[in-house]
Amino acid sequence: MSNPNLIWNKEFETMPREELRKLQLQRLKQTVERAYHKVHFYKAAFDEKGVKPEDIESLDDLNKLPFTMKKDLRDNYPFGMLSEPLENIVRIHASSGTTGKPIIGAYNSNDMNAWGEAMARVYTACGATSKDVVQNAYGYGLFTGGLGFHLGAERIGATVIPAAAGMSQRQLMLMEDLGTTVLTCTPSYALSLAETMAEMGISRDRLKVKCGIFGAEPWSEGMRAQIEERWQIDAYNIFGLTELGGPGVACECAYKSEMHIWEDHFLPEIIDPNTGEQLGYGQIGELVLTGLTKEALPIIRYRTRDLTVLNAEPCACGRTHVRMDRIKGRTDDMLIIRGVNVFPSQIETAILRVPDLEPQYVIIVDREKSVLDNLEVRVEATESLWSGGEAAREAAARQVNKEFQQIVGMTASVKIVEPKSIQRSEGKAQRVIDKRSL
Ligand code: AMP
Ligand code: ZN
């Protein structure tokens, strides 16, 4: 565990909740004013609902406001959502979406400052200080990961190595030669790098790495255990999305129990994804976020499609900001198999409960031979299981199915495949192939 007393900005991160709510309301009003008067899309959406900026008198009035959807951002590509002329914009990013037009992120200098602050809090919460050497292996470029992590590392005064994703052998060489203490990348790339470390025969005691800050894709507690064991580090979860500015919306603290949402910058809600009704703390639903300090591109009630639970219990670290649980799935990555709802994260959890399997898998959904959906899970054996013969592999497959049955109440066609046969990821892992929609 890192030092739980390290806090980047005590005044804001430990602000009494009553005071925090006042600040949120004040910032919400400012954001709503700006959005309504400067962005045509918001004015039209507010007018359609018959709501005016003056109607926001308390935080409870938030649910009078319209939602913003991914489609709205797409329809207003590239600059339709901007509240300021392009000459004020100092940075553009774009989402990693593979189909259609991307989602644009645009920042003025205050937005950059707020992003740096959020990321500085993240590093500090994970125990990083100016003494650390941060190897940033998130992708640099339009993706917010690389430059977002870079910004925060500079802000805390750490030594940042902009390694970017890929070239794994070189990553390991740099890590050893430059004395990297903090690794930042996607969890799937952290696993892949651990394999490279083993392949290169680098023993762990030649490296100084002590923690990793991993996010940008879903991962389970089982995956955390794997990463922590292989690297002998503390692995922390961080959450963010392009629409809200990038990484640094929420992050775990030393206690690794759910992610604090920086509530003076982001106002979270949980809603029922089907009805849009607000749900309370402790109830699972879709995360909706409003930016409280976003200027160039105001975001009001953005429906993230990410499913999680908010926890308002005080945390031992002293931060007063609510925590969000690990993302359970996305409303749009839920697979409906023969009528049963299945999330890839549930499959990952089942796999990682079975020893002798690698945390490398793909999920293939097909409707080829029959009208019934077929759910196939391919998962890699460890070297020892692979060499242990057919019977041992079948037993492992049965074990996965037993766990899976317990979690979702159905079985899958589990195939144990050869070690290293599944493609490794350097960024966001692609784990589901849905042939039904091809
Ligand atoms: P992008 O804007 O392309 O970076 O993608 C943002 C999306 O990545 C989020 O809406 C989540 O679905 C996913 N994501 C980011 N961080 C995490 C995380 N720590 N756990 C699970 N999913 C995440
Ligand atoms: Zn905490």
Coordinates of C-alpha atoms and ligand atoms in Angstrom, one line a residue:
M1 CA 0.0 0.0 0.0
S2 CA 1.2 3.5 -0.8
N3 CA 1.3 6.2 1.8
P4 CA -2.4 6.9 2.5
N5 CA -1.6 10.4 3.9
L6 CA -0.4 11.7 0.6
I7 CA -2.9 14.1 -0.9
W8 CA -2.2 16.5 -3.7
N9 CA -4.8 19.2 -2.9
K10 CA -6.1 18.8 0.7
E11 CA -8.3 21.8 0.6
F12 CA -10.4 20.4 -2.2
E13 CA -10.0 16.7 -1.9
T14 CA -11.0 16.6 1.8
M15 CA -13.5 19.5 1.7
P16 CA -16.5 18.9 4.0
R17 CA -19.4 17.6 1.9
E18 CA -21.7 20.5 2.7
E19 CA -19.1 22.9 1.4
L20 CA -18.4 20.7 -1.6
R21 CA -22.0 20.7 -2.5
K22 CA -22.1 24.5 -2.4
L23 CA -19.1 24.7 -4.7
Q24 CA -20.7 22.1 -7.0
L25 CA -23.9 24.2 -7.3
Q26 CA -22.0 27.4 -8.0
R27 CA -20.0 25.7 -10.7
L28 CA -23.0 23.9 -12.1
K29 CA -24.8 27.2 -12.5
Q30 CA -21.8 28.7 -14.3
T31 CA -21.5 25.7 -16.6
V32 CA -25.2 25.7 -17.4
E33 CA -25.1 29.5 -18.2
R34 CA -22.2 29.0 -20.5
A35 CA -23.7 26.0 -22.3
Y36 CA -27.1 27.6 -22.8
H37 CA -25.8 30.9 -24.1
K38 CA -22.8 29.8 -26.0
V39 CA -23.6 26.4 -27.5
H40 CA -26.5 26.1 -29.9
F41 CA -27.0 22.4 -29.2
Y42 CA -27.6 23.1 -25.5
K43 CA -29.9 26.0 -26.0
A44 CA -32.1 23.9 -28.3
A45 CA -32.1 20.9 -25.9
F46 CA -33.0 23.1 -22.9
D47 CA -35.7 24.9 -24.8
E48 CA -37.2 21.6 -25.9
K49 CA -37.4 20.5 -22.3
G50 CA -38.7 24.0 -21.3
V51 CA -35.8 24.6 -18.8
K52 CA -33.8 27.7 -18.4
P53 CA -30.4 28.2 -16.6
E54 CA -32.2 30.1 -13.8
D55 CA -34.2 27.0 -13.0
I56 CA -31.1 25.5 -11.4
E57 CA -31.5 26.5 -7.8
S58 CA -30.2 23.4 -6.1
L59 CA -28.3 20.3 -7.1
D60 CA -31.6 18.4 -7.0
D61 CA -32.6 20.5 -10.1
L62 CA -30.0 18.7 -12.1
N63 CA -32.5 16.1 -13.2
K64 CA -34.5 18.9 -15.0
L65 CA -31.7 19.1 -17.5
P66 CA -31.5 17.1 -20.7
F67 CA -29.0 14.3 -21.2
T68 CA -26.2 14.5 -23.6
M69 CA -25.5 11.4 -25.7
K70 CA -22.6 10.2 -27.7
K71 CA -24.6 10.8 -30.8
D72 CA -25.1 14.5 -30.0
L73 CA -21.3 14.9 -29.9
R74 CA -21.0 13.0 -33.1
D75 CA -23.7 15.0 -34.8
N76 CA -21.9 18.2 -33.8
Y77 CA -18.5 17.1 -35.1
P78 CA -16.1 18.8 -35.2
F79 CA -16.6 22.1 -33.4
G80 CA -20.4 22.4 -32.9
M81 CA -20.2 21.9 -29.1
L82 CA -17.5 24.5 -28.5
S83 CA -18.4 27.5 -26.4
E84 CA -15.5 29.5 -27.6
P85 CA -13.8 30.5 -30.8
L86 CA -11.0 28.2 -32.0
E87 CA -8.4 30.8 -31.3
N88 CA -8.9 30.1 -27.5
I89 CA -8.5 26.4 -28.0
V90 CA -5.0 25.1 -27.2
R91 CA -5.5 21.4 -27.6
I92 CA -7.7 18.9 -29.5
H93 CA -8.0 15.2 -28.8
A94 CA -10.3 12.6 -30.2
S95 CA -11.8 9.3 -29.0
S96 CA -10.5 6.0 -30.1
G97 CA -13.8 5.0 -31.8
T98 CA -13.1 2.8 -34.8
T99 CA -16.3 3.5 -36.7
G100 CA -17.6 6.8 -38.0
K101 CA -16.4 10.2 -36.9
P102 CA -14.5 10.4 -33.7
I103 CA -15.6 12.4 -30.6
I104 CA -13.6 15.6 -30.2
G105 CA -12.2 16.8 -27.0
A106 CA -11.2 20.5 -27.0
Y107 CA -9.4 22.4 -24.3
N108 CA -8.7 26.0 -23.5
S109 CA -5.8 26.9 -21.1
N110 CA -8.1 26.7 -18.0
D111 CA -9.2 23.2 -19.1
M112 CA -5.6 22.1 -19.5
N113 CA -4.9 23.4 -16.0
A114 CA -7.9 21.5 -14.5
W115 CA -6.9 18.3 -16.3
G116 CA -3.3 18.6 -15.0
E117 CA -4.8 19.1 -11.5
A118 CA -7.0 16.0 -11.8
M119 CA -4.0 13.9 -13.0
A120 CA -1.7 15.3 -10.3
R121 CA -4.3 14.1 -7.7
V122 CA -4.3 10.7 -9.4
Y123 CA -0.5 10.2 -9.2
T124 CA -0.5 11.4 -5.6
A125 CA -3.3 9.1 -4.6
C126 CA -1.3 6.2 -5.9
G127 CA 1.7 7.3 -4.0
A128 CA 3.8 9.0 -6.7
T129 CA 5.8 12.2 -5.9
S130 CA 8.4 14.4 -7.5
K131 CA 11.0 11.7 -6.6
D132 CA 9.4 9.2 -9.0
V133 CA 10.3 8.1 -12.5
V134 CA 7.1 7.6 -14.5
Q135 CA 7.3 5.4 -17.6
N136 CA 4.2 6.4 -19.5
A137 CA 3.3 3.5 -21.9
Y138 CA -0.2 4.8 -22.9
G139 CA -0.5 5.7 -26.5
Y140 CA 0.5 9.2 -27.4
G141 CA -1.5 11.1 -30.0
L142 CA -5.2 11.8 -30.4
F143 CA -6.0 9.4 -27.6
T144 CA -6.1 11.2 -24.3
G145 CA -4.2 8.6 -22.4
G146 CA -0.6 9.4 -23.3
L147 CA -0.7 13.2 -23.1
G148 CA -3.1 13.1 -20.0
F149 CA -0.7 11.0 -18.0
H150 CA 2.2 13.0 -19.2
L151 CA 0.6 16.2 -18.1
G152 CA 0.0 15.0 -14.6
A153 CA 3.5 13.5 -14.2
E154 CA 5.0 16.9 -15.1
R155 CA 2.6 18.6 -12.7
I156 CA 3.8 16.7 -9.7
G157 CA 7.4 17.2 -10.8
A158 CA 8.1 13.6 -11.4
T159 CA 10.6 12.5 -14.1
V160 CA 8.5 11.4 -17.0
I161 CA 9.6 9.0 -19.7
P162 CA 7.2 9.4 -22.7
A163 CA 7.8 5.8 -23.8
A164 CA 4.3 5.5 -25.5
A165 CA 2.7 2.1 -26.1
G166 CA 4.6 -0.7 -27.9
M167 CA 8.2 -1.9 -28.5
S168 CA 8.0 -4.0 -25.4
Q169 CA 11.6 -5.0 -25.2
R170 CA 12.7 -1.4 -25.3
Q171 CA 10.2 -0.7 -22.5
L172 CA 11.9 -3.2 -20.3
M173 CA 15.3 -1.9 -21.2
L174 CA 14.3 1.7 -20.3
M175 CA 12.7 0.5 -17.2
E176 CA 15.8 -1.1 -16.0
D177 CA 18.3 1.5 -17.2
L178 CA 16.3 4.6 -16.1
G179 CA 15.1 3.2 -12.8
T180 CA 11.4 3.5 -13.5
T181 CA 9.3 3.5 -10.4
V182 CA 5.8 4.1 -11.7
L183 CA 4.4 2.3 -14.8
T184 CA 1.3 3.7 -16.6
C185 CA -0.5 1.8 -19.4
T186 CA -3.6 -0.2 -20.0
P187 CA -4.0 -3.3 -17.8
S188 CA -3.8 -5.6 -20.8
Y189 CA -0.5 -4.0 -21.8
A190 CA 0.8 -4.3 -18.3
L191 CA 0.2 -8.1 -18.6
S192 CA 1.9 -8.3 -21.9
L193 CA 4.9 -6.4 -20.6
A194 CA 5.1 -8.8 -17.7
E195 CA 5.4 -11.6 -20.2
T196 CA 8.2 -9.7 -22.0
M197 CA 10.0 -9.3 -18.7
A198 CA 9.9 -13.1 -18.3
E199 CA 10.9 -13.8 -21.9
M200 CA 13.9 -11.5 -21.6
G201 CA 14.9 -13.2 -18.4
I202 CA 14.9 -9.9 -16.5
S203 CA 14.6 -10.7 -12.8
R204 CA 12.3 -8.5 -10.8
D205 CA 15.0 -7.3 -8.4
R206 CA 16.7 -5.5 -11.3
L207 CA 13.7 -3.2 -11.6
K208 CA 12.6 -0.4 -9.2
V209 CA 9.0 -0.3 -10.3
K210 CA 6.7 0.0 -7.3
C211 CA 3.3 0.8 -8.6
G212 CA 1.2 1.1 -11.8
I213 CA -1.8 3.2 -12.7
F214 CA -3.9 1.3 -15.1
G215 CA -7.2 2.1 -16.9
A216 CA -8.8 3.0 -20.2
E217 CA -10.4 -0.4 -20.5
P218 CA -12.4 -2.8 -18.2
W219 CA -10.4 -5.1 -15.9
S220 CA -11.4 -7.3 -13.0
E221 CA -10.1 -7.8 -9.5
G222 CA -8.7 -11.1 -10.7
M223 CA -6.8 -9.3 -13.3
R224 CA -5.4 -6.9 -10.7
A225 CA -4.2 -9.9 -8.6
Q226 CA -2.4 -11.3 -11.7
I227 CA -0.7 -8.0 -12.5
E228 CA 0.3 -7.4 -8.9
E229 CA 1.7 -10.9 -8.6
R230 CA 3.7 -10.8 -11.9
W231 CA 5.1 -7.3 -11.3
Q232 CA 5.2 -7.3 -7.5
I233 CA 3.7 -3.9 -7.5
D234 CA 0.6 -2.1 -6.3
A235 CA -1.8 -1.8 -9.3
Y236 CA -4.3 1.1 -9.1
N237 CA -7.4 1.6 -11.2
I238 CA -8.1 5.0 -12.9
F239 CA -11.1 6.0 -14.9
G240 CA -11.8 8.7 -17.5
L241 CA -13.2 9.3 -21.0
T242 CA -12.6 11.7 -23.8
E243 CA -16.0 13.3 -23.5
L244 CA -15.1 14.5 -20.0
G245 CA -11.6 15.5 -20.9
G246 CA -9.7 12.2 -20.7
P247 CA -8.1 10.2 -17.9
G248 CA -8.4 11.6 -14.3
V249 CA -12.2 11.6 -13.7
A250 CA -11.7 9.1 -10.9
C251 CA -9.0 7.1 -9.3
E252 CA -8.3 4.7 -6.4
C253 CA -6.4 5.9 -3.4
A254 CA -4.0 3.8 -1.3
Y255 CA -6.8 1.6 0.0
K256 CA -7.6 0.4 -3.5
S257 CA -11.3 0.2 -2.7
E258 CA -13.2 1.9 -5.5
M259 CA -12.3 5.1 -7.3
H260 CA -12.8 8.6 -5.9
I261 CA -14.5 10.9 -8.4
W262 CA -13.0 14.4 -8.3
E263 CA -16.3 15.9 -7.4
D264 CA -15.3 19.5 -7.5
H265 CA -14.7 18.9 -11.3
F266 CA -17.2 16.2 -12.1
L267 CA -20.8 15.8 -10.9
P268 CA -21.8 12.2 -11.0
E269 CA -25.2 10.6 -11.1
I270 CA -26.4 7.0 -11.5
I271 CA -29.5 6.4 -13.6
D272 CA -31.6 3.5 -14.8
P273 CA -30.4 3.1 -18.4
N274 CA -33.9 2.2 -19.5
T275 CA -36.0 4.9 -17.9
G276 CA -33.4 7.6 -17.3
E277 CA -34.6 7.8 -13.6
Q278 CA -32.0 8.8 -11.0
L279 CA -30.9 6.0 -8.7
G280 CA -29.4 6.3 -5.3
Y281 CA -26.0 5.5 -3.8
G282 CA -25.4 1.7 -3.7
Q283 CA -27.6 1.0 -6.8
I284 CA -26.1 -0.2 -10.0
G285 CA -26.8 1.8 -13.1
E286 CA -25.4 4.0 -15.8
L287 CA -22.9 6.6 -14.8
V288 CA -23.9 10.1 -15.9
L289 CA -21.3 12.9 -15.6
T290 CA -21.5 16.7 -15.8
G291 CA -18.3 18.7 -16.1
L292 CA -18.2 21.4 -13.5
T293 CA -15.1 23.2 -14.7
K294 CA -15.1 22.3 -18.4
E295 CA -15.1 25.6 -20.4
A296 CA -14.2 25.1 -24.1
L297 CA -16.5 22.1 -24.4
P298 CA -19.2 22.1 -21.7
I299 CA -20.7 18.7 -20.9
I300 CA -24.0 18.4 -19.2
R301 CA -25.4 15.1 -18.0
Y302 CA -23.3 12.9 -20.4
R303 CA -24.5 9.4 -20.5
T304 CA -21.3 7.4 -20.4
R305 CA -23.0 3.9 -20.9
D306 CA -20.6 2.7 -18.2
L307 CA -22.3 0.7 -15.5
T308 CA -21.2 1.1 -11.9
V309 CA -22.3 1.9 -8.4
L310 CA -21.6 5.0 -6.3
N311 CA -20.5 4.7 -2.7
A312 CA -20.8 7.7 -0.4
E313 CA -19.3 6.1 2.7
P314 CA -16.3 8.0 4.1
C315 CA -12.9 6.6 3.0
A316 CA -10.1 6.0 5.4
C317 CA -7.8 8.2 3.3
G318 CA -9.7 11.3 4.4
R319 CA -10.9 12.3 0.9
T320 CA -14.6 13.3 1.0
H321 CA -15.3 12.6 -2.6
V322 CA -17.6 9.7 -3.5
R323 CA -16.2 6.6 -5.0
M324 CA -17.3 4.6 -8.0
D325 CA -16.9 0.9 -8.2
R326 CA -15.0 -0.9 -11.0
I327 CA -16.9 -0.6 -14.3
K328 CA -19.2 -3.7 -14.4
G329 CA -19.7 -3.4 -18.1
R330 CA -21.1 -1.0 -20.7
T331 CA -24.7 -0.8 -21.8
D332 CA -23.4 -1.4 -25.3
D333 CA -21.0 -4.3 -24.5
M334 CA -23.6 -6.4 -22.8
L335 CA -24.0 -9.6 -24.8
I336 CA -27.5 -11.1 -24.9
I337 CA -26.9 -14.8 -25.3
R338 CA -30.1 -16.8 -25.7
G339 CA -31.9 -14.1 -23.8
V340 CA -29.4 -14.0 -20.9
N341 CA -27.4 -10.8 -20.2
V342 CA -23.7 -11.4 -20.1
F343 CA -20.9 -8.9 -19.6
P344 CA -17.4 -9.7 -20.7
S345 CA -16.2 -8.8 -17.2
Q346 CA -18.2 -11.7 -15.8
I347 CA -16.4 -14.1 -18.2
E348 CA -13.0 -12.6 -17.1
T349 CA -13.9 -13.2 -13.5
A350 CA -14.8 -16.8 -14.1
I351 CA -11.6 -17.5 -16.0
L352 CA -9.3 -15.9 -13.4
R353 CA -10.8 -18.1 -10.7
V354 CA -9.3 -21.1 -12.4
P355 CA -5.6 -21.8 -11.8
D356 CA -3.4 -22.8 -14.7
L357 CA -5.1 -20.4 -17.1
E358 CA -3.5 -17.3 -18.5
P359 CA -5.5 -14.1 -18.2
Q360 CA -5.6 -14.0 -22.0
Y361 CA -9.0 -14.7 -23.7
V362 CA -11.3 -13.9 -26.5
I363 CA -15.1 -14.2 -26.6
I364 CA -16.7 -15.2 -29.8
V365 CA -20.4 -15.0 -30.3
D366 CA -22.0 -16.7 -33.3
R367 CA -25.3 -17.8 -34.6
E368 CA -23.8 -20.0 -37.3
K369 CA -25.2 -23.5 -37.1
S370 CA -28.5 -22.9 -35.4
V371 CA -30.8 -20.1 -34.6
L372 CA -29.5 -20.2 -31.0
D373 CA -26.6 -18.0 -30.1
N374 CA -23.3 -19.8 -29.4
L375 CA -21.0 -18.3 -26.8
E376 CA -17.4 -19.5 -27.3
V377 CA -14.7 -18.5 -24.9
R378 CA -11.1 -19.2 -25.9
V379 CA -8.6 -19.0 -23.1
E380 CA -4.9 -19.7 -23.0
A381 CA -3.4 -22.5 -20.9
T382 CA -0.2 -22.0 -18.9
E383 CA 2.7 -23.9 -20.3
S384 CA 2.3 -26.5 -17.6
L385 CA -1.4 -27.1 -18.2
W386 CA -0.7 -27.3 -22.0
S387 CA 1.9 -29.9 -21.5
G388 CA -0.3 -31.7 -19.0
G389 CA -2.5 -33.3 -21.7
E390 CA -6.0 -33.3 -23.0
A391 CA -7.7 -34.5 -19.8
A392 CA -6.2 -31.7 -17.7
R393 CA -7.2 -29.1 -20.2
E394 CA -10.8 -30.5 -20.3
A395 CA -10.9 -30.4 -16.6
A396 CA -9.9 -26.7 -16.6
A397 CA -12.5 -25.9 -19.2
R398 CA -15.2 -27.6 -17.1
Q399 CA -14.0 -25.6 -14.1
V400 CA -14.4 -22.3 -16.0
N401 CA -17.9 -23.3 -16.9
K402 CA -18.7 -24.1 -13.3
E403 CA -17.6 -20.7 -12.2
F404 CA -19.3 -19.1 -15.2
Q405 CA -22.5 -20.9 -14.4
Q406 CA -22.3 -19.7 -10.8
I407 CA -21.9 -16.1 -12.0
V408 CA -24.4 -15.8 -14.9
G409 CA -26.4 -19.0 -14.7
M410 CA -25.5 -20.4 -18.1
T411 CA -22.6 -22.2 -19.7
A412 CA -20.4 -21.4 -22.6
S413 CA -18.3 -23.5 -25.0
V414 CA -14.9 -23.1 -23.4
K415 CA -11.8 -23.9 -25.5
I416 CA -8.4 -24.1 -23.9
V417 CA -5.9 -22.9 -26.4
E418 CA -2.1 -22.9 -26.7
P419 CA 0.0 -20.5 -24.7
K420 CA 0.8 -17.2 -26.5
S421 CA -1.8 -18.0 -29.3
I422 CA -4.0 -15.0 -28.5
Q423 CA -3.0 -11.7 -29.8
R424 CA -1.5 -9.3 -27.1
S425 CA -2.6 -5.8 -26.8
E426 CA -0.6 -2.6 -26.5
G427 CA -3.6 -0.3 -25.9
K428 CA -7.3 -1.2 -25.3
A429 CA -7.7 -4.9 -25.7
Q430 CA -10.3 -6.2 -28.2
R431 CA -11.8 -9.2 -26.4
V432 CA -15.2 -9.7 -28.0
I433 CA -15.9 -10.8 -31.5
D434 CA -19.6 -10.7 -32.2
K435 CA -20.1 -12.5 -35.5
R436 CA -23.8 -12.0 -35.3
S437 CA -23.6 -8.4 -36.2
L438 CA -21.1 -8.8 -39.0
Ligands
AMP1 P1 -11.9 6.8 -24.4 O1 -12.7 8.0 -24.4 O2 -11.7 6.3 -25.8 O3 -10.7 6.8 -23.7 O4 -12.8 5.7 -23.7 C1 -13.4 5.9 -22.5 C2 -14.1 4.6 -22.0 O5 -13.1 3.6 -21.7 C3 -14.9 4.8 -20.8 O6 -16.2 5.3 -21.1 C4 -15.0 3.3 -20.3 O7 -15.9 2.6 -21.0 C5 -13.6 2.8 -20.6 N1 -12.7 2.9 -19.4 C6 -11.9 3.9 -19.1 N2 -11.2 3.6 -17.9 C7 -11.8 2.5 -17.5 C8 -11.5 1.7 -16.3 N3 -10.7 2.0 -15.4 N4 -12.3 0.5 -16.2 C9 -13.2 0.2 -17.1 N5 -13.4 0.9 -18.3 C10 -12.7 2.0 -18.4
ZN2 ZN -9.7 7.0 -0.3

